[in-house]
XYZ file of C-alpha atoms in Angstrom:
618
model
C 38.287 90.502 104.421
C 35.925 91.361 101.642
C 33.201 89.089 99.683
C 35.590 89.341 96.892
C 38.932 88.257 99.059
C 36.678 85.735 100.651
C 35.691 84.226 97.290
C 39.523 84.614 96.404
C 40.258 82.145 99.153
C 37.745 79.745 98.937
C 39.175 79.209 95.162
C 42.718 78.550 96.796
C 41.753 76.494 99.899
C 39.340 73.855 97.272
C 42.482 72.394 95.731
C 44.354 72.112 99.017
C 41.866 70.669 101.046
C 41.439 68.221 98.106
C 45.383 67.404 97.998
C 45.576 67.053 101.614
C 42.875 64.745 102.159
C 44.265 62.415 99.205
C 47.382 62.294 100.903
C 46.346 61.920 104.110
C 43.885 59.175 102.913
C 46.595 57.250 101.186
C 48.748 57.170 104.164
C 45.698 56.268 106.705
C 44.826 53.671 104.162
C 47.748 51.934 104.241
C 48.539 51.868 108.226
C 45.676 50.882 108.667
C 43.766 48.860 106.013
C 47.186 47.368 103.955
C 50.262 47.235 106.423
C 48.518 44.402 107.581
C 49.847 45.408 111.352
C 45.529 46.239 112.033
C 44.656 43.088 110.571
C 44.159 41.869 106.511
C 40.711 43.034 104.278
C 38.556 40.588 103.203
C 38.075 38.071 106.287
C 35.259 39.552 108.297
C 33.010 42.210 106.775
C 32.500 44.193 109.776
C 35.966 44.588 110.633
C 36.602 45.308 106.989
C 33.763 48.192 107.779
C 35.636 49.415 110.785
C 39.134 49.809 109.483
C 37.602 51.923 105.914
C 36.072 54.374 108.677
C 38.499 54.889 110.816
C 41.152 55.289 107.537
C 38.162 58.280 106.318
C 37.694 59.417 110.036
C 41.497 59.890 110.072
C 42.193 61.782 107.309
C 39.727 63.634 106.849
C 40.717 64.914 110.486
C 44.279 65.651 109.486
C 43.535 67.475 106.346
C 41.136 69.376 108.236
C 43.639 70.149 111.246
C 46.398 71.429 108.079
C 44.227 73.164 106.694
C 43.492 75.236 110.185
C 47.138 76.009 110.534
C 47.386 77.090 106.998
C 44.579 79.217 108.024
C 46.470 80.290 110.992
C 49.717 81.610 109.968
C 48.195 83.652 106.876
C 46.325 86.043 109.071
C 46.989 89.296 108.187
C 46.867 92.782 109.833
C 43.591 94.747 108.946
C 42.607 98.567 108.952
C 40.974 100.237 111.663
C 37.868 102.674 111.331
C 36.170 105.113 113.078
C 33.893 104.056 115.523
C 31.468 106.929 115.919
C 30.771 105.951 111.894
C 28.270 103.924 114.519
C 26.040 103.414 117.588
C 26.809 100.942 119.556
C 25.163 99.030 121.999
C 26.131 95.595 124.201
C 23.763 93.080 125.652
C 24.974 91.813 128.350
C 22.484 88.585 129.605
C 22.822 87.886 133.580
C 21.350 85.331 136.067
C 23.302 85.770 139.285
C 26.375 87.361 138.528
C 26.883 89.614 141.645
C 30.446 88.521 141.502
C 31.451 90.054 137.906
C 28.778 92.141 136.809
C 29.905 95.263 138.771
C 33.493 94.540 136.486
C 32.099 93.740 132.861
C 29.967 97.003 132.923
C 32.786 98.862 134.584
C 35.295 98.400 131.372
C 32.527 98.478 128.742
C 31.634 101.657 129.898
C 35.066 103.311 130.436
C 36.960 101.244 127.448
C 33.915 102.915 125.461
C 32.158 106.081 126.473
C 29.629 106.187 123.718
C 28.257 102.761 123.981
C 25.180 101.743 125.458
C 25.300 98.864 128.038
C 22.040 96.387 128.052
C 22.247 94.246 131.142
C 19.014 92.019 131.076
C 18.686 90.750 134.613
C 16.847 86.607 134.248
C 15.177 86.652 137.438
C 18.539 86.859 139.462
C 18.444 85.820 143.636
C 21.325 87.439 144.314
C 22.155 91.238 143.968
C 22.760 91.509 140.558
C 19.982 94.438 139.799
C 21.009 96.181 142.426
C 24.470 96.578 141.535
C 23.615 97.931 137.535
C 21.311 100.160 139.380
C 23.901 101.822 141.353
C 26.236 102.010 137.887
C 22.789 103.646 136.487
C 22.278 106.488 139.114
C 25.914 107.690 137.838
C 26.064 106.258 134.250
C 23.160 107.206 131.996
C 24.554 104.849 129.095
C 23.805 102.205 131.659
C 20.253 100.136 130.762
C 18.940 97.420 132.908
C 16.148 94.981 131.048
C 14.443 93.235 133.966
C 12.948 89.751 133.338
C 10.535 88.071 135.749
C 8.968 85.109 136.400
C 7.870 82.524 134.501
C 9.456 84.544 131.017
C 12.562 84.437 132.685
C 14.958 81.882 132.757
C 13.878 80.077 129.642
C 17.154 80.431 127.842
C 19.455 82.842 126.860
C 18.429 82.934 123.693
C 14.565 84.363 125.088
C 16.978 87.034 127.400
C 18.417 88.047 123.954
C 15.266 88.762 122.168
C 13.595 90.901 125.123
C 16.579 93.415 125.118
C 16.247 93.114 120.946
C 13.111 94.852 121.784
C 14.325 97.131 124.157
C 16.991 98.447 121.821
C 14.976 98.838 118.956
C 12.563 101.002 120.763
C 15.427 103.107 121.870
C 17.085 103.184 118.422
C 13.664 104.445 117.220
C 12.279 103.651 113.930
C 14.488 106.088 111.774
C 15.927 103.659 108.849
C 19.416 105.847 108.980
C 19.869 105.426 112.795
C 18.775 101.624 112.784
C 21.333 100.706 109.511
C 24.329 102.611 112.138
C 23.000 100.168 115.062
C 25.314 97.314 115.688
C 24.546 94.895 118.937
C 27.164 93.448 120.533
C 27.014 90.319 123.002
C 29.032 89.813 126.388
C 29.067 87.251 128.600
C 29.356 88.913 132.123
C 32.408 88.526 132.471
C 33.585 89.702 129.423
C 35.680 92.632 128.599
C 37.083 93.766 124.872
C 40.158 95.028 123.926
C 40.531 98.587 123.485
C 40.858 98.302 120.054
C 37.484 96.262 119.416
C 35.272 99.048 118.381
C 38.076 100.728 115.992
C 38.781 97.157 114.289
C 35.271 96.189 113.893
C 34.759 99.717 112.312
C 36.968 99.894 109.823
C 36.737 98.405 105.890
C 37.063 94.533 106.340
C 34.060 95.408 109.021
C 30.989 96.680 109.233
C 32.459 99.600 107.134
C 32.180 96.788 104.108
C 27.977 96.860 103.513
C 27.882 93.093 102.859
C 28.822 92.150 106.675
C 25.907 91.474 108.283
C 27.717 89.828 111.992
C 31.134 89.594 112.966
C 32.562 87.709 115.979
C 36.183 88.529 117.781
C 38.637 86.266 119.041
C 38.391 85.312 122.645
C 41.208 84.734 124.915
C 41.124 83.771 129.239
C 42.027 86.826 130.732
C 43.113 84.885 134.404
C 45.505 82.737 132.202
C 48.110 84.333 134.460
C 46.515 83.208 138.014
C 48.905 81.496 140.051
C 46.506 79.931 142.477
C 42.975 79.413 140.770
C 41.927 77.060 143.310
C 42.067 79.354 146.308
C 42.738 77.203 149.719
C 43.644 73.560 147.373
C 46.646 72.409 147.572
C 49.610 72.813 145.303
C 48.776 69.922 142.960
C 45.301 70.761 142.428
C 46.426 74.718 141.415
C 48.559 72.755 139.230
C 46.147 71.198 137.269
C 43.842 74.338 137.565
C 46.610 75.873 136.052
C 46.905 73.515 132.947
C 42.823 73.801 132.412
C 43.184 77.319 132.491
C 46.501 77.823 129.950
C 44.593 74.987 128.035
C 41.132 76.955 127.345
C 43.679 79.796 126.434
C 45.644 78.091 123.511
C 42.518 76.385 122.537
C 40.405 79.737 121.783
C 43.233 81.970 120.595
C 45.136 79.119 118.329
C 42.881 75.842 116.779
C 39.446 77.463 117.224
C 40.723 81.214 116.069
C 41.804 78.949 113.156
C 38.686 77.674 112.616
C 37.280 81.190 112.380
C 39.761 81.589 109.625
C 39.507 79.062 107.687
C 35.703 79.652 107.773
C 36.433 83.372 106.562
C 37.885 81.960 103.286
C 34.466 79.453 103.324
C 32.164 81.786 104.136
C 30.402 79.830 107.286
C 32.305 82.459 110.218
C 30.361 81.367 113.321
C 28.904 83.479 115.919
C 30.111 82.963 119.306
C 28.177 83.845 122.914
C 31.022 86.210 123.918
C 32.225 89.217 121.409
C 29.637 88.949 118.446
C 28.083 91.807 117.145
C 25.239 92.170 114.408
C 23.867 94.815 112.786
C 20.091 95.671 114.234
C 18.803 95.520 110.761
C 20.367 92.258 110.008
C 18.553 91.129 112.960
C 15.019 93.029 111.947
C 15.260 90.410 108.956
C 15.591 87.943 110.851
C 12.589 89.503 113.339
C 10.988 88.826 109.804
C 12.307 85.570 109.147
C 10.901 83.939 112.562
C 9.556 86.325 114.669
C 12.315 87.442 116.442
C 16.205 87.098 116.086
C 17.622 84.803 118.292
C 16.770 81.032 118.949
C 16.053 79.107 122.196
C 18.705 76.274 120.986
C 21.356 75.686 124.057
C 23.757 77.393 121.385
C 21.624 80.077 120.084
C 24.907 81.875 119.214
C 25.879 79.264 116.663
C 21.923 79.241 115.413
C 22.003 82.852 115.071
C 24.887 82.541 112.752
C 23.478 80.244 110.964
C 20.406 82.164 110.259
C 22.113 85.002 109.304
C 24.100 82.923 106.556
C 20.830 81.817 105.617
C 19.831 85.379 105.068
C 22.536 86.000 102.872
C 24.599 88.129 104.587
C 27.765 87.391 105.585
C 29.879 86.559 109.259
C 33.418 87.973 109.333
C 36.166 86.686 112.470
C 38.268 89.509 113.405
C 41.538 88.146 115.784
C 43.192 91.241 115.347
C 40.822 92.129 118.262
C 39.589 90.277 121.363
C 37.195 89.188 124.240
C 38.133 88.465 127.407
C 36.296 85.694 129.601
C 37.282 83.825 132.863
C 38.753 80.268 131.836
C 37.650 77.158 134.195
C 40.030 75.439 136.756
C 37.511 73.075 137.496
C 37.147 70.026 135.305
C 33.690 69.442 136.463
C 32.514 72.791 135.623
C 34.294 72.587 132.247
C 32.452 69.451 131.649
C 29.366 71.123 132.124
C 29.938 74.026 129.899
C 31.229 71.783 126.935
C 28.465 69.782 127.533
C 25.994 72.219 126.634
C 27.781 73.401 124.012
C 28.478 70.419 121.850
C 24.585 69.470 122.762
C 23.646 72.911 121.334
C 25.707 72.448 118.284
C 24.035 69.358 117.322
C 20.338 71.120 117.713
C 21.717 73.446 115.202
C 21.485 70.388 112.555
C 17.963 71.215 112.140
C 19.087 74.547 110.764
C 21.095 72.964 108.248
C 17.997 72.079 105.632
C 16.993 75.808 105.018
C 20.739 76.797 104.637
C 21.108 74.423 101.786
C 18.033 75.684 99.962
C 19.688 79.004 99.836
C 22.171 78.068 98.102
C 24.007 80.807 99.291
C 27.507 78.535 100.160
C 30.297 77.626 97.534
C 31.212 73.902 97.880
C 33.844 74.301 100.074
C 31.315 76.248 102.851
C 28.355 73.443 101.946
C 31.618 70.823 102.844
C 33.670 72.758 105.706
C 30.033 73.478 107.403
C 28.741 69.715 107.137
C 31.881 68.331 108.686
C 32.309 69.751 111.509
C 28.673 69.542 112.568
C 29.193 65.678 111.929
C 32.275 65.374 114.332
C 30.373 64.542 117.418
C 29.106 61.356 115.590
C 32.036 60.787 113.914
C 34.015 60.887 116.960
C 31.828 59.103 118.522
C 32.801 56.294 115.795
C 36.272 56.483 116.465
C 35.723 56.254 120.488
C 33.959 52.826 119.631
C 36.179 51.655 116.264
C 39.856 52.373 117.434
C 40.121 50.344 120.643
C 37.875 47.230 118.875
C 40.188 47.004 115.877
C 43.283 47.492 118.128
C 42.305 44.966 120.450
C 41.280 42.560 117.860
C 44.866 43.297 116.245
C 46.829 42.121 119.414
C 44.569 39.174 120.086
C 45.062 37.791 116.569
C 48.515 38.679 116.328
C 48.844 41.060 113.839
C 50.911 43.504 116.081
C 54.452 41.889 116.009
C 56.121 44.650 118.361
C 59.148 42.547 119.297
C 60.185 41.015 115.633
C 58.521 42.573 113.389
C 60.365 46.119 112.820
C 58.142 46.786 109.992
C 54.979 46.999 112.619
C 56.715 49.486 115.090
C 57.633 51.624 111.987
C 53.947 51.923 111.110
C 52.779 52.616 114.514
C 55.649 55.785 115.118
C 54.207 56.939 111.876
C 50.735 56.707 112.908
C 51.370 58.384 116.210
C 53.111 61.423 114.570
C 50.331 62.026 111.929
C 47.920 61.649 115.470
C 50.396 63.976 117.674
C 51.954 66.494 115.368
C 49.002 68.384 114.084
C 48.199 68.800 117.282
C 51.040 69.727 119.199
C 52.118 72.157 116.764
C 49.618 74.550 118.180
C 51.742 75.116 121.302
C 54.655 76.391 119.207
C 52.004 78.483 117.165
C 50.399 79.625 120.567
C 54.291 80.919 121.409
C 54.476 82.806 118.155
C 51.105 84.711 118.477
C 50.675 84.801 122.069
C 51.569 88.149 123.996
C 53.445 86.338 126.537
C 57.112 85.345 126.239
C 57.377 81.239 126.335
C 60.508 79.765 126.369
C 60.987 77.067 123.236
C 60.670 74.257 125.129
C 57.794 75.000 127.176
C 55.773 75.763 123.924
C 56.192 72.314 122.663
C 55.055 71.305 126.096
C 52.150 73.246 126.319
C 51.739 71.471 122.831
C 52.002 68.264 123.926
C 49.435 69.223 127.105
C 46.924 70.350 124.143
C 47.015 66.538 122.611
C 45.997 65.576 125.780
C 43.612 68.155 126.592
C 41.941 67.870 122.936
C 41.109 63.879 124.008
C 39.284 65.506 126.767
C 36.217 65.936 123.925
C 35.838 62.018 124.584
C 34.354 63.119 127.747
C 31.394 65.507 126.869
C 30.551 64.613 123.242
C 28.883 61.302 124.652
C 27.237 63.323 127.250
C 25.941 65.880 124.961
C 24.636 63.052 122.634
C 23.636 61.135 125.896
C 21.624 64.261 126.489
C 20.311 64.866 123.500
C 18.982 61.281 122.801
C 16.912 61.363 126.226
C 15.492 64.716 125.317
C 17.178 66.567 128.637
C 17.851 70.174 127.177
C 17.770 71.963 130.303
C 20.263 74.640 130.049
C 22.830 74.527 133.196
C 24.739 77.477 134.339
C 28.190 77.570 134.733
C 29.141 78.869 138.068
C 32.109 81.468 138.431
C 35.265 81.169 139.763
C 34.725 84.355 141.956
C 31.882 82.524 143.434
C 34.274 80.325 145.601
C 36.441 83.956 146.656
C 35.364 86.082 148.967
C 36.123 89.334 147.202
C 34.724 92.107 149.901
C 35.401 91.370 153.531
C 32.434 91.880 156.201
C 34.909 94.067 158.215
C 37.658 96.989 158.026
C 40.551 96.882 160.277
C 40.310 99.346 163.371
C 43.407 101.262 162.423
C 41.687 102.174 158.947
C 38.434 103.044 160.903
C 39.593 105.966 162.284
C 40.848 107.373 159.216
C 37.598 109.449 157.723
C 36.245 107.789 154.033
C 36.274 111.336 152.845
C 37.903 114.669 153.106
C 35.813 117.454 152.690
C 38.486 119.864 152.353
C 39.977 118.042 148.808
C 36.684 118.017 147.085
C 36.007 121.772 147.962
C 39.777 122.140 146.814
C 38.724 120.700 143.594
C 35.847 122.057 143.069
C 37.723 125.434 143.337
C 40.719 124.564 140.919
C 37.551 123.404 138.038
C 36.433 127.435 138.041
C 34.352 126.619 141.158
C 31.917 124.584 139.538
C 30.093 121.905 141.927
C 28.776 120.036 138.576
C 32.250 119.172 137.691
C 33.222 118.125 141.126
C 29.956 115.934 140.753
C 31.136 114.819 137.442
C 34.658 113.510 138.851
C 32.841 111.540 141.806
C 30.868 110.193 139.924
C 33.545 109.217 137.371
C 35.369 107.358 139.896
C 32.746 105.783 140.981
C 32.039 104.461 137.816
C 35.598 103.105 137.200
C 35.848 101.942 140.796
C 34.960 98.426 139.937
C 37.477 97.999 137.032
C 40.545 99.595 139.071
C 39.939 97.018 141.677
C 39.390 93.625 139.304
C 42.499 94.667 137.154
C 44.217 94.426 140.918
C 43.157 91.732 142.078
C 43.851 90.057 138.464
C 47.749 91.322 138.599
C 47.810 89.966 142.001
C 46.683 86.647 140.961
C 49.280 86.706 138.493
C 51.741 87.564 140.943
C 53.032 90.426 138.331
C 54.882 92.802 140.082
C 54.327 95.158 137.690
C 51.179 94.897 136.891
C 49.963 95.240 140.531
C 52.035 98.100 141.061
C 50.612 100.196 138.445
C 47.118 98.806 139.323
C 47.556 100.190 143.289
C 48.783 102.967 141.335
C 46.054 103.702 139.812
C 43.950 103.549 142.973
C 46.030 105.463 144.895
C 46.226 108.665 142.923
C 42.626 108.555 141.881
C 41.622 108.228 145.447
C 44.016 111.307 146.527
C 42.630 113.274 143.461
C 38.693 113.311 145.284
C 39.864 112.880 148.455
C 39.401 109.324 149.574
C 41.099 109.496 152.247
C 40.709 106.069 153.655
C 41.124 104.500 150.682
C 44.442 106.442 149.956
C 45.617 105.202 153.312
C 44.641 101.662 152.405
C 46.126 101.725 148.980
C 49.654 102.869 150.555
C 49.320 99.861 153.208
C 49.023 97.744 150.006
C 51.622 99.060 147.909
C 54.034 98.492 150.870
C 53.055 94.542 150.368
C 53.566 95.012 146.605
C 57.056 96.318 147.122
C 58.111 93.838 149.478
C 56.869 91.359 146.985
C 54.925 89.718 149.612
C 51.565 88.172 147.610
C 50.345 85.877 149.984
C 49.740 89.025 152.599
C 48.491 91.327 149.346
C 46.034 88.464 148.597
C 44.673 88.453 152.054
C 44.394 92.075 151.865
C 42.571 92.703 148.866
C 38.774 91.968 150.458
C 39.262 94.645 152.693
C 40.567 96.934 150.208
C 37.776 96.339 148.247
C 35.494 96.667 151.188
C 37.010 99.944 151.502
C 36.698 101.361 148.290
C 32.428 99.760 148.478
C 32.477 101.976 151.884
C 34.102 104.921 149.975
C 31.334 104.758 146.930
C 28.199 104.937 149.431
C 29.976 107.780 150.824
C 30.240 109.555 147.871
C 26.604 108.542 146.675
C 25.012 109.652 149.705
C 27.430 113.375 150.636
C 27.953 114.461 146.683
C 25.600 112.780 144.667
C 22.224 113.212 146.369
C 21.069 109.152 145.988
C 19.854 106.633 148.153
C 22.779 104.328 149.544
C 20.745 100.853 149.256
C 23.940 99.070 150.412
C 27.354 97.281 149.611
C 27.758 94.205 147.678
C-alpha cells in the first residue's frame, strides 16, 4: 500500500470507527448503566464511576475488535519485485542457541543466496560460535559479530546496534550502495517464506521511496507437532497442543489484523522477528540518538516508533511470512508475554516526541494511544467487572430466576463479549493453509476467547514489574532445549558402513569436466544445507505427515547418494522403511542418530575435501 492508498483508508476507517463505537457505546450503556440488572445510577458515586468505565472500556474494545476484522478480510494481493533491485542483509541476535542456530542460518542462506547473514553471538556458554563458524568456513555470506563481556548481554537492543556497525562498515560509505541496503531481523529460530524477499521488493515495498521499515506476518511453524511435550503424558501434549495452535491463530489472524488496520493509520509496528529497515533510515536515526535501536525490553516496537517519528513510514506485508517456534509451555509463555507487554509500556515515553511531529492523522494519534493504554485499561476491567457484578447479586439486582428481562441482557452481553472474538477461528479457517473442518474452526474460536483472557495473567506482571523497577530482560528457553536432537552414539550395524565413498566423489568430479573445485563446491553445498534437510525432517515427523517426511528423507537420501555419503544413504533408507510403515514413534527415536550421522558425515567431508580443521560435532 502506498502513502496515498494509506491516506485513502484512514479517510474511510474515521467514520467507521466513529459509528461503531456509538453503537457499541449505546448498547454497553444500557446493559450496563440503564437495564438496571448491574445496579441503578445515582446511589453511590463510585459505583456510578465503575459502571461509566466499564460501559467506555467495553465499547471501545468492540469497535476496536470490528474494526480489526474489517481490516482483516479486505487484505488484498500485492505485486512482487525483484529482489536483486537490493542488498540484503539479516541480523540474526543469539545468546545460547546451539539448538536452532545451525537451522535459521541454514534456510536464510539457501532460501536466499545473495543475502548476507549477521549472527551476533551475546557472550553465548554453549556452542553457538562454533557452529556459525563451521557454516563460515563453507559459506562466505556467513558473518559472525562476537560480543564479550561486560558489553554483552545488556539487551538485544545493544546486540542490534553492534552489528548496525558492522554492516555499515561492510556496506561502505557509497550513498548508492547504502540507499539499496535493507536489514532484516530474525529471531534464531526464524525462517521466511520463499517469497519474502520478492514481496518486500516489489511497489507497495521498499520499491515505493516513502517506506522506510516494513514488518511480515509471523506464523508457528511446529503448529503441526503432535507431541510438543516430549516424554508428558497425553493430557499435557494436549494442552501443549492448544498453546501452540493458539499462538498460531493469534499472530496470523487478530494481531495480522492489527498490522492492517495500522496500515490504513499509518502506526505499522515493528516486530522482533521479520522486520526489515532500510540502513539509511536507520543512519537517521544513528543521527537522531546515536545509534538506531533502543535498550527498551521491546526495542522492536521503540524502533518503530522512532522511525514514525522520523517521518517515514512502516508497511505490514501478510502476503509473506516468518516462521518462529510457538510455546507449549504456559510458564515459558508467561515469561515471554511478560516482557513484552512490560516493553510496550516503556515505549510510552516515546509517545511525547511522536506527537510533536505531528506526522499522524487523527485516526493514527487515536489507534496508537489506545492500544498503548490497554494494559491499564485492562487492568480496570480486571478490578471493575467482578466488584460491580458481585455488588449486583448481593443487592439483588440480578433476578436470574423471574426476571426474563435480566437473562436477556446478560445473553446479549455475553455475545457482544464472545463473538468478536470467536469469529477469528472461522477467519483463521478461511486464511489458514491448512484444511479445518467447520466445526472445529468455531472451536478453535471459542479456545481463542479463552486463550485471549490469558492477558489477565501477564499484564499485571508486566505492570507489577514495571512499578518495582525490575527490567531485567529474561530469555525464553527453546523447545529443542528439552530434545535431545543428536545422539552420543551410532548403532554398530551403521558403523561398519564407511561415512564416505571415495569412488562417487572422484565419479563426480569426473562427470563436472574433471574439475576438483566443483566437486568442492557440491560438498560444500551440502554441507551447507545439511542442517535445514534435517530440521524440515524432524518437523514433518513431529507432525506425523506422511508426506511431508517422505519427501524430507527424500531429500536426504538422494543428496547423500549424489556425494557419496554412504552411511548416511544407508541410514536414510533404514528411515524411510519406518516412514512407509507409518511407524512414528520408532522414526522419532531414530532421528538423533540420523542426525548424528549426517554431524559425522560433515566432519568427514570438512576434514578429506575441504582442507579445514574438524573442531567437533554439536
Amino acid at each position: 500500500m502506498t502513502r496515498d492508498d494509506g491516506q485513502s483508508s484512514t479517510r474511510q476507517i474515521g467514520p467507521i470507527a466513529v459509528l461503531l463505537s456509538l453503537v457499541y457505546g449505546v448498547l454497553a450503556a444500557y446493559i450496563f448503566c440503564f437495564s438496571g440488572s448491574f445496579g441503578r445510577l445515582g446511589e453511590y458515586w463510585w459505583f456510578d464511576v465503575a459502571l461509566i468505565t466499564i460501559t467506555i472500556t467495553a465499547s471501545l474494545s468492540l469497535a476496536y475488535v470490528s474494526l480489526l476484522i474489517i481490516s482483516y478480510v479486505r487484505q488484498k494481493a500485492v505485486e512482487s519485485g525483484d529482489p536483486t533491485d537490493f542488498t540484503w542483509h539479516f541480523l540474526i541476535p543469539c545468546r545460547d542457541e546451539e539448538s536452532v542456530i545451525a537451522e535459521t542460518v541454514s534456510a536464510a542462506r539457501t532460501s536466499f543466496p545473495d543475502a548476507h547473514i549477521w549472527v551476533i553471538d551475546d557472550a553465548s556458554e554453549d556452542a553457538t560460535a562454533a557452529i556459525v563458524t563451521d557454516i563460515m568456513d563453507v559459506d562466505d555470506r556467513t558473518h559472525l559479530i562476537s560480543r564479550v563481556l561486560p558489553e554483552a548481554r545488556t539487551g538485544k537492543g545493544k546486540a542490534l546496534n553492534a552489528a548496525y556497525r558492522s554492516v555499515s562498515e561492510f556496506v561502505g560509505a557509497d550513498l548508492a550502495e547504502r540507499a539499496r541496503a535493507v536489514i532484516g531481523v530474525l529471531d534464531a529460530d526464524g525462517f521466511l517464506s520463499d517469497n519474502a524477499l520478492a514481496v518486500l521488493s516489489g511497489p507497495a515495498g521498499f520499491g515505493d521511496d516513502t517506506l522506510g521499515a516494513a514488518q511480515l506476518e509471523v506464523w508457528m511453524k511446529n503448529r503441526g507437532d503432535k507431541r510438543p511435550r516430549p516424554g508428558r503424558n497425553w493430557f499435557l501434549n494436549l494442552l501443549g497442543r492448544f498453546l501452540i495452535r493458539m499462538q498460531d491463530i493469534e499472530f496470523r489472524t487478530s494481531n495480522s489484523a492489527m498490522q492492517q488496520l495500522r496500515v490504513t493509520t499509518g502506526t505499522v509496528g515493528m516486530g522482533g522477528n521479520g522486520q526489515f529497515t532500510r540502513l539509511t533510515v536507520l543512519d537517521a536515526l544513528t543521527e537522531d540518538h546515536g545509534e538506531p535501536w533502543g535498550n527498551k525490553l521491546s526495542e522492536d516496537y521503540e524502533l518503530g516508533l522512532n522511525i514514525l517519528t522520523r517521518g517515514f513510514r512502516n508497511g505490514y506485508f501478510p502476503q509473506a511470512h516468518v516462521s518462529q517456534e510457538a510455546l507449549p509451555y504456559f510458564r515459558r509463555l508467561l515469561t515471554q508475554r511478560t516482557r513484552w507487554g512490560q516493553g510496550i509500556m516503556e515505549c510510552a515515553s516515546n509517545l511525547p516526541a511522536l506527537r510533536r511531529s505531528r506526522v499522524l492523522r487523527f485516526p493514527g494519534f487515536v489507534e496508537i494511544h489506545y492500544f498503548m493504554s490497554q494494559p491499564w485499561l485492562m487492568m480496570l476491567n480486571l478490578l471493575l467487572i467482578p466488584i460491580v457484578t458481585a455488588v449486583a447479586v448481593v443487592q439483588g439486582f440480578f433476578g436470574f430466576v423471574t426476571d426474563a428481562a435480566t437473562w436477556i441482557i446478560v445473553l446479549t452481553g455475553l455475545v457482544f463479549v464472545v463473538l468478536p472474538y470467536a469469529l477469528w477461528g472461522p477467519l483463521y479457517r478461511r486464511w489458514g493453509p491448512e484444511p479445518i473442518g467447520r466445526a472445529t474452526s468455531v472451536l478453535l474460536g471459542l479456545g481463542y476467547l479463552v486463550y485471549v483472557y490469558f492477558t489477565y495473567f501477564y499484564y499485571p506482571r508486566a505492570i507489577a514489574r514495571m512499578v518495582t523497577g525490575r527490567n531485567s530482560w529474561a530469555k525464553t528457553k527453546r523447545n529443542a532445549d528439552d530434545v535431545l536432537v543428536t545422539s552420543t552414539f551410532t548403532p554398530a550395524a551403521l558403523q561398519v558402513v564407511p561415512l564416505l565413498d571415495q569412488n562417487s566423489l572422484t565419479e563426480l568430479a569426473e562427470e563436472l569436466e574433471g574439475r576438483d573445485e566443483y566437486a568442492e563446491e557440491i560438498v560444500s553445498r551440502f554441507a551447507l544445507i545439511w542442517p535445514r534437510r534435517l530440521a524440515n525432517l524432524q518437523r514433518a515427523v513431529a507432525a506425523e505427515d506422511v508426506l511431508a517426511t517422505s519427501d524430507a528423507i527424500a531429500s536426504i537420501r538422494v543428496s547423500s547418494t549424489m556425494v557419496g555419503a554412504r552411511r548416511l544413504q544407508v541410514a536414510s533408507e533404514d528411515f524411510t522403511t519406518l516412514v512407509e510403515a507409518r511407524e512414528f514413534d520408532a522414526a522419532r527415536a531414530a532421528l538423533p542418530r540420523l542426525a548424528r550421522v549426517g554431524d559425522d558425515t560433515l566432519v568427514e567431508i570438512r576434514s578429506r575435501f575441504l582442507d579445514l580443521p574438524t573442531r567437533g560435532q554439536h
